[in-house]
Amino acid sequence: MNRRLLLAGAAALPLAAIRPTEGRTQSGISDGVVKIGVLDDMSGVFADQQGMGDVVSARLAIEDFGGRVNGMPIELVHGDLQNRPDVGMAIARRWYDQERVDAIFGLGNSAVALAVQNLSRERRKIDVVVAAGTTDLTGPGCSPYGVHWTYDNYALSRGTVGAVMQGGGRRWFFITSDYAFGHSLEANATAAIRALGGQVVGGARVPLGETDYSSHLVRAAGSGANVVGIAAAGTDFINIVKQMGEFGLMRRGIQPAALLCLLTNVKAIGLETAQGMVFTEAYYWDQNDATRAYAERFARIHGRPPTMFQASMWGAVTHYLKAVQAAGTDATEPVMAKMREMPINDFMTNNGTIRADGRVIRDMYLMRAKRPGQNRGEWDLLEVVQTIPGNEAFRPLNEGGCPLVR
């Protein structure tokens, strides 16, 4: 009787309810599917440089992988973190606990990225931060399952501060987004300025999404600074640079220091105002044949070349899928071991590696915005000034305070 009841109960279960065991037994893939989530700013100040462009690259990576790994399908979901830790955490919890997402990518807000990385550590899930910059992700907040993929605020600050100070910019006033990303970017830039003998003469903390920076720019102009260090990103960064032009700060010899600038930002500002501005990036679409080939594919779908975040999403998802294939499972520990073991080689990365603290070591590039008339087309906006080797671009491993390193 008991055996008949058990058989009848099993027959009544939907296929999805019994698939987890079958999937793990037959293919090493839990639930019979590898499920990836892209969690980014889809509607706020960073949407232009992350957003659906990141989703496009994730889909292209899955398509290029053949749509399956170890014989099982790859599924992609995406969500809008709205630049709010509570919203980002709610989505991540649902994905992990109810929708059985295996790994989360993107996390393009530092406060959200730190919170989700902590949750991922608790759930023993992989998170790959593509677009957030805080160095705490590989410092006190590091995780055995966390990867900081594209860049960080240390690399951005070192390259840009060095170039600006070499050009005579030695007295700095900061305008800083008042959350984890801005604080980290200002702190890293300040350390670089002082190490090179420069001076920070003032600063202002501003809320995310601020639109009127006039009072802060008046303070900057009266501070004796000859550089405004912009520790802000996305639309905020664009508005600050545009208003510096409108208030005539550049004409008075006060230059903007673009501590995080992307291709779409330069397009929005315009070369008339942005010309000559230097900043650090991990990718530019017109660097070589491989970067141009990917940009062309991406633009056919998204209408323009990718930013460094959008381009590097392809590599992040591809590397994860290669690790799943090599491990023969989507279980977190074996996949992370393979991700750390395998070199990263794609159209924007040559022999990249993942350190013990989760930091991806890759070359970075010092970029300069072209002058009006120097560009050959709508998106021909930048030139590569210098390659910064990965072992010089990023914070030394023993200086971050990651518990995994100790």
CSV table of C-alpha atoms in Angstrom, one decimal:
chain,number,residue,atom,x,y,z
A,1,MET,CA,0.0,0.0,0.0
A,2,ASN,CA,2.8,2.5,1.0
A,3,ARG,CA,4.7,1.7,-2.2
A,4,ARG,CA,1.5,2.3,-4.4
A,5,LEU,CA,0.9,5.6,-2.6
A,6,LEU,CA,4.5,6.8,-3.1
A,7,LEU,CA,4.3,5.9,-6.8
A,8,ALA,CA,1.0,7.6,-7.2
A,9,GLY,CA,2.4,10.8,-5.5
A,10,ALA,CA,5.4,10.8,-7.7
A,11,ALA,CA,3.3,10.5,-10.8
A,12,ALA,CA,1.3,13.5,-9.7
A,13,LEU,CA,4.3,15.7,-9.3
A,14,PRO,CA,5.1,18.1,-12.2
A,15,LEU,CA,8.3,17.4,-14.1
A,16,ALA,CA,9.9,20.6,-12.8
A,17,ALA,CA,9.6,19.2,-9.2
A,18,ILE,CA,11.7,16.1,-9.9
A,19,ARG,CA,14.1,17.6,-12.5
A,20,PRO,CA,16.7,18.8,-10.0
A,21,THR,CA,17.8,15.3,-9.0
A,22,GLU,CA,17.6,14.1,-12.6
A,23,GLY,CA,19.6,17.0,-13.9
A,24,ARG,CA,22.4,16.7,-11.4
A,25,THR,CA,22.6,13.0,-11.9
A,26,GLN,CA,22.7,13.0,-15.7
A,27,SER,CA,24.7,16.2,-16.5
A,28,GLY,CA,26.0,17.7,-13.3
A,29,ILE,CA,23.7,20.6,-13.9
A,30,SER,CA,21.2,21.4,-11.1
A,31,ASP,CA,17.6,21.8,-12.3
A,32,GLY,CA,18.7,20.7,-15.7
A,33,VAL,CA,19.4,24.3,-16.7
A,34,VAL,CA,22.3,26.9,-16.1
A,35,LYS,CA,20.5,30.1,-15.1
A,36,ILE,CA,22.3,33.4,-15.3
A,37,GLY,CA,21.0,36.7,-13.9
A,38,VAL,CA,22.0,40.2,-15.1
A,39,LEU,CA,21.2,42.7,-12.4
A,40,ASP,CA,22.0,46.3,-13.4
A,41,ASP,CA,20.7,49.9,-13.6
A,42,MET,CA,18.1,49.6,-16.4
A,43,SER,CA,16.3,52.9,-15.9
A,44,GLY,CA,18.5,55.4,-13.9
A,45,VAL,CA,21.6,57.5,-14.2
A,46,PHE,CA,23.8,54.5,-15.3
A,47,ALA,CA,21.3,52.9,-17.7
A,48,ASP,CA,23.0,54.3,-20.8
A,49,GLN,CA,26.3,52.7,-20.0
A,50,GLN,CA,25.0,49.5,-18.5
A,51,GLY,CA,21.3,48.7,-18.8
A,52,MET,CA,20.0,46.6,-21.7
A,53,GLY,CA,23.4,46.8,-23.4
A,54,ASP,CA,24.7,44.5,-20.7
A,55,VAL,CA,21.8,42.1,-21.4
A,56,VAL,CA,22.6,42.2,-25.2
A,57,SER,CA,26.2,41.2,-24.5
A,58,ALA,CA,25.1,38.4,-22.1
A,59,ARG,CA,22.7,37.1,-24.8
A,60,LEU,CA,25.5,37.2,-27.4
A,61,ALA,CA,27.8,35.2,-25.1
A,62,ILE,CA,25.2,32.5,-24.6
A,63,GLU,CA,24.5,32.5,-28.3
A,64,ASP,CA,28.2,32.1,-29.1
A,65,PHE,CA,28.4,29.3,-26.6
A,66,GLY,CA,25.7,27.4,-28.5
A,67,GLY,CA,22.9,28.0,-26.0
A,68,ARG,CA,23.8,24.9,-24.0
A,69,VAL,CA,26.5,23.7,-21.7
A,70,ASN,CA,27.1,20.1,-20.8
A,71,GLY,CA,24.1,19.3,-22.9
A,72,MET,CA,21.8,21.5,-20.8
A,73,PRO,CA,20.1,24.8,-21.8
A,74,ILE,CA,21.4,28.2,-20.6
A,75,GLU,CA,18.7,30.6,-19.4
A,76,LEU,CA,19.1,34.4,-18.9
A,77,VAL,CA,17.0,36.6,-16.7
A,78,HIS,CA,17.5,40.3,-16.0
A,79,GLY,CA,16.4,42.9,-13.4
A,80,ASP,CA,16.6,46.6,-12.6
A,81,LEU,CA,18.4,47.3,-9.3
A,82,GLN,CA,17.2,51.0,-9.4
A,83,ASN,CA,20.4,52.0,-7.6
A,84,ARG,CA,18.8,50.9,-4.3
A,85,PRO,CA,20.3,48.2,-2.1
A,86,ASP,CA,16.9,47.1,-0.8
A,87,VAL,CA,15.6,46.6,-4.4
A,88,GLY,CA,18.8,44.9,-5.6
A,89,MET,CA,18.8,42.6,-2.6
A,90,ALA,CA,15.1,41.7,-3.0
A,91,ILE,CA,15.7,40.7,-6.6
A,92,ALA,CA,18.9,38.7,-5.7
A,93,ARG,CA,17.1,36.8,-2.9
A,94,ARG,CA,14.2,35.9,-5.2
A,95,TRP,CA,16.6,34.7,-7.9
A,96,TYR,CA,18.7,32.6,-5.5
A,97,ASP,CA,15.9,31.3,-3.2
A,98,GLN,CA,12.9,30.9,-5.6
A,99,GLU,CA,14.1,31.0,-9.2
A,100,ARG,CA,17.3,29.0,-8.7
A,101,VAL,CA,19.7,31.4,-10.5
A,102,ASP,CA,23.2,30.0,-10.4
A,103,ALA,CA,25.2,33.2,-10.8
A,104,ILE,CA,24.5,37.0,-10.9
A,105,PHE,CA,26.4,39.4,-13.2
A,106,GLY,CA,26.5,43.2,-13.6
A,107,LEU,CA,25.7,44.8,-10.2
A,108,GLY,CA,26.4,48.3,-11.5
A,109,ASN,CA,26.1,50.2,-8.3
A,110,SER,CA,28.7,49.8,-5.5
A,111,ALA,CA,26.3,49.8,-2.6
A,112,VAL,CA,24.1,47.1,-4.3
A,113,ALA,CA,27.2,45.1,-5.3
A,114,LEU,CA,28.6,45.0,-1.8
A,115,ALA,CA,25.2,43.9,-0.4
A,116,VAL,CA,24.6,41.2,-3.1
A,117,GLN,CA,28.2,39.9,-2.7
A,118,ASN,CA,27.6,39.4,1.0
A,119,LEU,CA,24.3,37.6,0.2
A,120,SER,CA,26.1,35.5,-2.5
A,121,ARG,CA,28.6,34.5,0.1
A,122,GLU,CA,25.9,33.3,2.5
A,123,ARG,CA,24.0,31.4,-0.3
A,124,ARG,CA,27.3,30.0,-1.7
A,125,LYS,CA,26.6,31.5,-5.1
A,126,ILE,CA,28.8,33.2,-7.7
A,127,ASP,CA,28.6,36.9,-8.3
A,128,VAL,CA,30.6,38.7,-11.0
A,129,VAL,CA,30.7,42.5,-10.6
A,130,VAL,CA,31.1,44.1,-14.0
A,131,ALA,CA,30.2,47.7,-13.5
A,132,ALA,CA,30.6,48.7,-9.8
A,133,GLY,CA,33.9,50.3,-8.9
A,134,THR,CA,34.4,50.2,-5.1
A,135,THR,CA,37.7,48.5,-4.1
A,136,ASP,CA,36.0,47.1,-0.9
A,137,LEU,CA,34.7,44.3,-3.1
A,138,THR,CA,38.3,42.9,-3.1
A,139,GLY,CA,39.1,44.3,0.3
A,140,PRO,CA,37.2,43.8,3.5
A,141,GLY,CA,34.1,42.8,1.5
A,142,CYS,CA,35.8,40.1,-0.6
A,143,SER,CA,34.2,36.7,-1.1
A,144,PRO,CA,35.4,33.3,-2.1
A,145,TYR,CA,32.6,33.3,-4.7
A,146,GLY,CA,33.0,37.0,-5.8
A,147,VAL,CA,34.8,38.2,-8.9
A,148,HIS,CA,35.5,41.9,-9.6
A,149,TRP,CA,35.7,41.7,-13.4
A,150,THR,CA,36.2,44.9,-15.4
A,151,TYR,CA,37.9,47.7,-13.4
A,152,ASP,CA,38.0,49.3,-10.0
A,153,ASN,CA,38.4,52.7,-8.5
A,154,TYR,CA,42.1,52.1,-7.7
A,155,ALA,CA,42.9,51.5,-11.4
A,156,LEU,CA,40.8,54.4,-12.6
A,157,SER,CA,42.4,56.8,-10.1
A,158,ARG,CA,46.0,55.9,-10.6
A,159,GLY,CA,46.0,56.2,-14.4
A,160,THR,CA,44.0,59.4,-14.6
A,161,VAL,CA,45.5,61.2,-11.6
A,162,GLY,CA,49.0,60.6,-12.9
A,163,ALA,CA,48.1,62.0,-16.3
A,164,VAL,CA,46.4,65.1,-15.0
A,165,MET,CA,49.2,65.9,-12.5
A,166,GLN,CA,51.8,65.4,-15.2
A,167,GLY,CA,49.9,68.2,-17.1
A,168,GLY,CA,50.1,70.5,-14.1
A,169,GLY,CA,46.9,69.7,-12.3
A,170,ARG,CA,48.1,69.7,-8.7
A,171,ARG,CA,45.4,71.4,-6.6
A,172,TRP,CA,42.1,69.4,-6.6
A,173,PHE,CA,38.5,70.1,-5.5
A,174,PHE,CA,36.3,67.0,-5.5
A,175,ILE,CA,32.6,66.7,-6.4
A,176,THR,CA,31.6,63.2,-5.1
A,177,SER,CA,28.5,61.1,-5.3
A,178,ASP,CA,27.5,60.5,-1.8
A,179,TYR,CA,27.5,56.6,-1.6
A,180,ALA,CA,30.0,53.7,-1.7
A,181,PHE,CA,31.2,54.2,-5.2
A,182,GLY,CA,31.9,58.0,-4.9
A,183,HIS,CA,33.5,57.6,-1.5
A,184,SER,CA,35.8,54.9,-2.7
A,185,LEU,CA,36.7,56.8,-5.9
A,186,GLU,CA,37.6,60.0,-4.0
A,187,ALA,CA,39.6,58.0,-1.4
A,188,ASN,CA,41.6,56.2,-4.1
A,189,ALA,CA,42.2,59.4,-6.1
A,190,THR,CA,43.2,61.4,-2.9
A,191,ALA,CA,45.8,58.8,-2.1
A,192,ALA,CA,47.2,59.0,-5.6
A,193,ILE,CA,47.3,62.8,-5.5
A,194,ARG,CA,49.1,62.9,-2.2
A,195,ALA,CA,51.6,60.3,-3.3
A,196,LEU,CA,52.5,62.4,-6.2
A,197,GLY,CA,52.9,65.6,-4.2
A,198,GLY,CA,49.5,67.2,-5.0
A,199,GLN,CA,46.9,68.8,-2.7
A,200,VAL,CA,43.2,68.4,-2.1
A,201,VAL,CA,41.9,71.9,-1.4
A,202,GLY,CA,38.2,71.2,-0.9
A,203,GLY,CA,35.2,69.1,-1.9
A,204,ALA,CA,31.5,68.5,-1.9
A,205,ARG,CA,29.3,65.4,-1.4
A,206,VAL,CA,26.2,65.3,-3.6
A,207,PRO,CA,23.3,62.9,-3.8
A,208,LEU,CA,22.9,60.5,-6.7
A,209,GLY,CA,20.8,62.0,-9.4
A,210,GLU,CA,21.6,65.6,-8.5
A,211,THR,CA,20.9,68.0,-11.5
A,212,ASP,CA,22.1,71.5,-10.3
A,213,TYR,CA,25.8,71.7,-9.4
A,214,SER,CA,26.2,75.4,-9.6
A,215,SER,CA,26.8,76.1,-5.9
A,216,HIS,CA,29.5,73.4,-5.8
A,217,LEU,CA,31.2,74.7,-8.9
A,218,VAL,CA,31.2,78.2,-7.5
A,219,ARG,CA,33.0,76.8,-4.4
A,220,ALA,CA,35.4,74.9,-6.6
A,221,ALA,CA,36.2,78.1,-8.6
A,222,GLY,CA,36.9,80.0,-5.4
A,223,SER,CA,39.0,77.3,-3.7
A,224,GLY,CA,42.2,77.9,-5.6
A,225,ALA,CA,41.9,74.5,-7.3
A,226,ASN,CA,43.0,74.0,-10.9
A,227,VAL,CA,41.3,70.6,-11.1
A,228,VAL,CA,37.8,69.4,-10.4
A,229,GLY,CA,38.0,65.7,-9.5
A,230,ILE,CA,34.6,64.2,-10.5
A,231,ALA,CA,34.0,61.2,-8.4
A,232,ALA,CA,30.6,60.6,-10.0
A,233,ALA,CA,29.4,58.6,-13.0
A,234,GLY,CA,26.7,58.3,-15.6
A,235,THR,CA,24.3,61.2,-16.0
A,236,ASP,CA,25.7,62.9,-12.9
A,237,PHE,CA,29.2,63.0,-14.5
A,238,ILE,CA,27.8,64.4,-17.7
A,239,ASN,CA,25.9,67.2,-16.0
A,240,ILE,CA,29.0,68.2,-13.9
A,241,VAL,CA,31.2,68.5,-17.0
A,242,LYS,CA,28.6,70.3,-19.0
A,243,GLN,CA,28.0,72.8,-16.2
A,244,MET,CA,31.7,73.4,-15.8
A,245,GLY,CA,31.7,74.4,-19.5
A,246,GLU,CA,28.6,76.6,-19.0
A,247,PHE,CA,30.1,78.4,-16.0
A,248,GLY,CA,33.4,78.9,-17.9
A,249,LEU,CA,35.6,77.0,-15.5
A,250,MET,CA,37.7,75.5,-18.3
A,251,ARG,CA,38.3,79.0,-19.8
A,252,ARG,CA,39.7,80.0,-16.4
A,253,GLY,CA,42.2,77.1,-16.4
A,254,ILE,CA,40.2,74.7,-14.2
A,255,GLN,CA,40.1,71.3,-15.8
A,256,PRO,CA,37.8,68.3,-15.2
A,257,ALA,CA,39.4,65.1,-14.0
A,258,ALA,CA,37.2,62.3,-15.3
A,259,LEU,CA,37.7,59.6,-12.7
A,260,LEU,CA,35.0,57.4,-14.4
A,261,CYS,CA,34.1,58.3,-18.0
A,262,LEU,CA,32.8,56.1,-20.8
A,263,LEU,CA,32.2,56.4,-24.5
A,264,THR,CA,28.5,57.3,-24.1
A,265,ASN,CA,29.4,60.0,-21.7
A,266,VAL,CA,31.8,61.7,-24.1
A,267,LYS,CA,29.1,61.5,-26.8
A,268,ALA,CA,26.5,63.1,-24.5
A,269,ILE,CA,29.0,65.9,-23.5
A,270,GLY,CA,30.2,66.6,-27.0
A,271,LEU,CA,33.7,67.0,-28.2
A,272,GLU,CA,33.6,70.8,-28.0
A,273,THR,CA,33.5,70.5,-24.2
A,274,ALA,CA,35.1,67.1,-23.7
A,275,GLN,CA,38.1,67.6,-26.0
A,276,GLY,CA,41.5,66.7,-24.4
A,277,MET,CA,39.9,65.1,-21.4
A,278,VAL,CA,41.9,62.1,-20.2
A,279,PHE,CA,40.5,59.1,-18.3
A,280,THR,CA,41.2,55.4,-17.8
A,281,GLU,CA,39.2,52.5,-19.4
A,282,ALA,CA,39.4,48.8,-19.9
A,283,TYR,CA,38.2,48.8,-23.6
A,284,TYR,CA,37.6,51.0,-26.6
A,285,TRP,CA,35.7,49.7,-29.6
A,286,ASP,CA,38.2,51.0,-32.2
A,287,GLN,CA,41.4,49.6,-30.7
A,288,ASN,CA,42.0,46.7,-33.1
A,289,ASP,CA,40.2,44.3,-35.5
A,290,ALA,CA,38.8,42.1,-32.7
A,291,THR,CA,37.3,45.0,-30.7
A,292,ARG,CA,35.9,46.5,-33.9
A,293,ALA,CA,34.3,43.1,-34.9
A,294,TYR,CA,32.5,42.8,-31.6
A,295,ALA,CA,31.4,46.4,-31.7
A,296,GLU,CA,29.9,45.9,-35.1
A,297,ARG,CA,27.9,42.9,-33.9
A,298,PHE,CA,26.7,44.7,-30.8
A,299,ALA,CA,25.8,47.9,-32.7
A,300,ARG,CA,23.6,45.9,-35.1
A,301,ILE,CA,21.4,45.0,-32.1
A,302,HIS,CA,21.9,48.0,-29.8
A,303,GLY,CA,22.4,50.8,-32.3
A,304,ARG,CA,25.9,51.9,-31.1
A,305,PRO,CA,29.3,50.5,-30.0
A,306,PRO,CA,29.5,49.1,-26.5
A,307,THR,CA,30.9,50.8,-23.4
A,308,MET,CA,33.6,48.9,-21.5
A,309,PHE,CA,30.9,47.5,-19.2
A,310,GLN,CA,28.8,46.2,-22.0
A,311,ALA,CA,31.7,44.7,-23.9
A,312,SER,CA,33.2,43.0,-20.8
A,313,MET,CA,29.8,41.4,-20.0
A,314,TRP,CA,30.4,39.1,-23.0
A,315,GLY,CA,33.8,38.0,-21.5
A,316,ALA,CA,32.4,37.5,-18.0
A,317,VAL,CA,29.5,35.3,-19.1
A,318,THR,CA,31.7,33.4,-21.5
A,319,HIS,CA,34.4,32.7,-18.9
A,320,TYR,CA,31.8,31.5,-16.4
A,321,LEU,CA,30.2,29.1,-19.0
A,322,LYS,CA,33.7,27.8,-19.9
A,323,ALA,CA,34.3,27.0,-16.2
A,324,VAL,CA,30.9,25.2,-15.9
A,325,GLN,CA,31.9,23.1,-19.0
A,326,ALA,CA,35.3,22.4,-17.7
A,327,ALA,CA,34.1,21.5,-14.2
A,328,GLY,CA,31.3,19.3,-15.5
A,329,THR,CA,28.9,20.8,-13.1
A,330,ASP,CA,27.3,24.1,-12.1
A,331,ALA,CA,28.1,23.6,-8.4
A,332,THR,CA,29.7,26.7,-7.1
A,333,GLU,CA,33.1,25.5,-5.6
A,334,PRO,CA,34.2,23.5,-8.7
A,335,VAL,CA,33.1,26.2,-11.1
A,336,MET,CA,35.0,28.9,-9.0
A,337,ALA,CA,38.1,26.7,-9.0
A,338,LYS,CA,38.0,26.5,-12.8
A,339,MET,CA,37.4,30.3,-13.2
A,340,ARG,CA,40.5,31.0,-11.1
A,341,GLU,CA,42.5,28.3,-12.9
A,342,MET,CA,41.7,29.3,-16.5
A,343,PRO,CA,43.3,32.4,-18.2
A,344,ILE,CA,40.9,35.0,-19.5
A,345,ASN,CA,41.3,35.5,-23.3
A,346,ASP,CA,38.8,37.4,-25.4
A,347,PHE,CA,38.5,40.4,-27.7
A,348,MET,CA,39.3,42.8,-24.9
A,349,THR,CA,41.5,40.8,-22.5
A,350,ASN,CA,44.8,39.0,-23.1
A,351,ASN,CA,45.8,36.4,-20.5
A,352,GLY,CA,43.8,37.9,-17.7
A,353,THR,CA,43.7,36.2,-14.3
A,354,ILE,CA,41.5,36.1,-11.2
A,355,ARG,CA,43.5,36.7,-8.0
A,356,ALA,CA,42.8,35.2,-4.6
A,357,ASP,CA,40.8,38.4,-3.6
A,358,GLY,CA,38.6,38.1,-6.7
A,359,ARG,CA,40.3,40.9,-8.7
A,360,VAL,CA,40.6,40.3,-12.4
A,361,ILE,CA,44.0,41.5,-13.5
A,362,ARG,CA,43.9,42.9,-17.0
A,363,ASP,CA,45.6,45.8,-18.9
A,364,MET,CA,43.9,49.2,-18.7
A,365,TYR,CA,44.2,52.1,-21.1
A,366,LEU,CA,44.6,55.8,-20.7
A,367,MET,CA,42.2,57.5,-23.2
A,368,ARG,CA,41.9,61.0,-24.5
A,369,ALA,CA,38.8,62.6,-26.0
A,370,LYS,CA,39.5,63.8,-29.6
A,371,ARG,CA,39.2,67.4,-30.8
A,372,PRO,CA,36.2,68.4,-32.9
A,373,GLY,CA,37.1,67.7,-36.6
A,374,GLN,CA,39.7,65.1,-35.5
A,375,ASN,CA,37.0,62.4,-35.4
A,376,ARG,CA,36.1,60.4,-38.5
A,377,GLY,CA,32.5,59.4,-37.5
A,378,GLU,CA,29.8,59.7,-34.9
A,379,TRP,CA,31.4,57.3,-32.4
A,380,ASP,CA,35.1,58.0,-33.3
A,381,LEU,CA,35.5,60.0,-30.1
A,382,LEU,CA,38.6,58.7,-28.3
A,383,GLU,CA,42.2,57.8,-28.8
A,384,VAL,CA,44.4,55.4,-26.8
A,385,VAL,CA,47.3,57.3,-25.2
A,386,GLN,CA,48.9,54.6,-23.1
A,387,THR,CA,48.6,51.0,-22.1
A,388,ILE,CA,48.8,50.4,-18.4
A,389,PRO,CA,49.9,46.8,-17.7
A,390,GLY,CA,47.6,44.9,-15.4
A,391,ASN,CA,50.2,44.3,-12.7
A,392,GLU,CA,50.7,48.0,-12.4
A,393,ALA,CA,47.1,49.2,-12.8
A,394,PHE,CA,45.5,47.4,-9.8
A,395,ARG,CA,46.1,47.6,-6.1
A,396,PRO,CA,48.8,45.2,-4.8
A,397,LEU,CA,47.2,42.0,-3.4
A,398,ASN,CA,48.7,42.5,0.1
A,399,GLU,CA,47.3,46.1,0.5
A,400,GLY,CA,43.5,45.4,0.2
A,401,GLY,CA,42.8,43.8,3.5
A,402,CYS,CA,40.9,40.8,2.0
A,403,PRO,CA,40.5,38.1,4.7
A,404,LEU,CA,41.0,35.4,2.1
A,405,VAL,CA,44.5,36.7,1.4
A,406,ARG,CA,45.5,36.7,5.1
